[in-house]
mmCIF file of C-alpha atoms in Angstrom:
data_model
loop_
_atom_site.group_PDB
_atom_site.id
_atom_site.type_symbol
_atom_site.label_atom_id
_atom_site.label_comp_id
_atom_site.label_asym_id
_atom_site.label_seq_id
_atom_site.Cartn_x
_atom_site.Cartn_y
_atom_site.Cartn_z
ATOM 1 C CA MET A 1 21.546 108.535 63.345
ATOM 2 C CA LYS A 2 20.295 105.701 65.851
ATOM 3 C CA VAL A 3 18.543 102.690 65.782
ATOM 4 C CA LYS A 4 15.737 101.205 68.160
ATOM 5 C CA GLY A 5 15.478 97.665 68.200
ATOM 6 C CA LYS A 6 15.865 94.525 69.876
ATOM 7 C CA LEU A 7 19.639 92.684 69.848
ATOM 8 C CA VAL A 8 19.346 88.863 68.611
ATOM 9 C CA LYS A 9 22.185 88.113 67.183
ATOM 10 C CA MET A 10 26.177 89.179 68.078
ATOM 11 C CA MET A 11 29.117 87.357 65.917
ATOM 12 C CA ASP A 12 31.958 86.502 66.743
ATOM 13 C CA ALA A 13 34.961 88.901 66.624
ATOM 14 C CA GLU A 14 37.122 89.459 64.019
ATOM 15 C CA SER A 15 40.726 90.729 63.982
ATOM 16 C CA GLY A 16 43.858 91.227 61.726
ATOM 17 C CA ILE A 17 46.997 92.628 60.816
ATOM 18 C CA SER A 18 46.078 96.091 58.575
ATOM 19 C CA LYS A 19 49.152 96.784 55.468
ATOM 20 C CA LYS A 20 50.759 99.182 57.786
ATOM 21 C CA GLY A 21 51.803 96.154 60.560
ATOM 22 C CA LYS A 22 48.392 97.806 63.049
ATOM 23 C CA GLU A 23 46.113 95.128 65.090
ATOM 24 C CA TRP A 24 42.568 95.576 64.498
ATOM 25 C CA VAL A 25 39.727 93.763 66.009
ATOM 26 C CA LYS A 26 36.185 94.090 64.772
ATOM 27 C CA ARG A 27 32.396 92.992 66.456
ATOM 28 C CA ASN A 28 29.290 92.211 64.606
ATOM 29 C CA PHE A 29 26.009 92.462 65.832
ATOM 30 C CA ILE A 30 21.920 92.529 64.454
ATOM 31 C CA ILE A 31 19.209 94.593 65.688
ATOM 32 C CA ASN A 32 15.433 94.066 64.531
ATOM 33 C CA ASN A 33 13.966 97.635 64.597
ATOM 34 C CA GLY A 34 10.468 95.856 64.019
ATOM 35 C CA SER A 35 10.084 97.158 60.481
ATOM 36 C CA ASP A 36 7.527 95.229 58.084
ATOM 37 C CA TYR A 37 10.197 95.075 55.493
ATOM 38 C CA ASN A 38 14.297 93.997 56.123
ATOM 39 C CA PRO A 39 13.757 94.592 60.203
ATOM 40 C CA GLU A 40 17.480 93.293 60.750
ATOM 41 C CA VAL A 41 20.450 95.834 60.713
ATOM 42 C CA CYS A 42 23.502 94.997 61.065
ATOM 43 C CA CYS A 43 25.677 96.827 63.070
ATOM 44 C CA GLN A 44 30.308 96.810 63.062
ATOM 45 C CA VAL A 45 32.139 97.831 66.906
ATOM 46 C CA PHE A 46 35.512 98.470 65.655
ATOM 47 C CA GLY A 47 38.084 99.158 68.574
ATOM 48 C CA LYS A 48 38.983 96.992 71.371
ATOM 49 C CA GLU A 49 37.541 98.581 74.251
ATOM 50 C CA LYS A 50 34.733 98.606 72.182
ATOM 51 C CA VAL A 51 34.001 94.703 71.220
ATOM 52 C CA ASP A 52 35.069 94.059 74.680
ATOM 53 C CA ALA A 53 31.776 96.778 75.852
ATOM 54 C CA LEU A 54 29.105 94.343 73.342
ATOM 55 C CA ASN A 55 29.388 91.607 76.139
ATOM 56 C CA ASP A 56 28.455 94.070 78.675
ATOM 57 C CA PHE A 57 24.601 93.528 76.062
ATOM 58 C CA GLN A 58 22.474 90.377 76.054
ATOM 59 C CA VAL A 59 20.188 89.404 73.311
ATOM 60 C CA GLY A 60 16.479 90.338 74.219
ATOM 61 C CA GLN A 61 17.236 93.399 75.531
ATOM 62 C CA GLU A 62 15.927 96.643 73.094
ATOM 63 C CA LEU A 63 18.915 98.679 72.786
ATOM 64 C CA GLU A 64 18.910 102.581 71.230
ATOM 65 C CA VAL A 65 22.353 102.248 69.238
ATOM 66 C CA SER A 66 24.150 105.461 67.365
ATOM 67 C CA ILE A 67 25.524 105.119 64.162
ATOM 68 C CA ASN A 68 27.453 106.476 61.306
ATOM 69 C CA LEU A 69 26.942 105.351 57.356
ATOM 70 C CA SER A 70 29.607 104.925 55.199
ATOM 71 C CA SER A 71 30.392 103.525 51.755
ATOM 72 C CA ARG A 72 33.719 103.084 49.871
ATOM 73 C CA GLU A 73 34.105 101.967 46.170
ATOM 74 C CA TYR A 74 36.552 98.782 45.776
ATOM 75 C CA ASN A 75 36.818 97.430 42.366
ATOM 76 C CA GLY A 76 33.541 98.963 40.687
ATOM 77 C CA LYS A 77 31.233 97.890 43.636
ATOM 78 C CA TYR A 78 30.670 99.776 46.511
ATOM 79 C CA TYR A 79 30.413 98.489 50.061
ATOM 80 C CA HIS A 80 28.674 99.487 53.021
ATOM 81 C CA ASN A 81 29.242 99.645 56.516
ATOM 82 C CA ILE A 82 27.153 100.863 59.732
ATOM 83 C CA ASP A 83 29.379 101.754 62.758
ATOM 84 C CA ALA A 84 28.273 101.715 66.329
ATOM 85 C CA TRP A 85 29.543 104.665 68.049
ATOM 86 C CA LYS A 86 26.647 104.793 71.628
ATOM 87 C CA ILE A 87 24.581 101.645 72.225
ATOM 88 C CA GLU A 88 22.105 102.238 74.956
ATOM 89 C CA ILE A 89 19.907 99.894 76.885
ATOM 90 C CA ILE A 90 15.878 101.441 77.050
ATOM 91 C CA GLU A 91 14.424 101.334 79.334
ATOM 92 C CA GLU A 92 11.133 99.348 79.966
ATOM 93 C CA ASN A 93 9.651 101.508 82.286
ATOM 94 C CA GLN A 94 11.885 105.380 80.737
ATOM 95 C CA ASP A 95 9.715 107.866 80.532
ATOM 96 C CA ASN A 96 10.268 110.075 77.644
ATOM 97 C CA SER A 97 9.050 112.900 78.695
ATOM 98 C CA PRO A 98 10.428 116.294 78.300
ATOM 99 C CA PHE A 99 10.186 117.356 81.762
#
């Protein structure tokens, strides 16, 4: 699945240690897709390489973000993740024709 929109905010990176003793790091960012209702989508990247690569993007850039959606249950409540696995800048003069 893909989301297109303007990068409006990048949160600070979060890190910790898992129950298995492995270090982890993630970073959230907000994309505004221009929709009339609920236009902002909070995506996350997970892992040091992806968190570092997120620094290549600037607030205000138009992006196309490839995402995976997932949900998990904890104590009777469901929690959702929107994991970005590919982020591309949308060029202003991009020719979208198939040829």
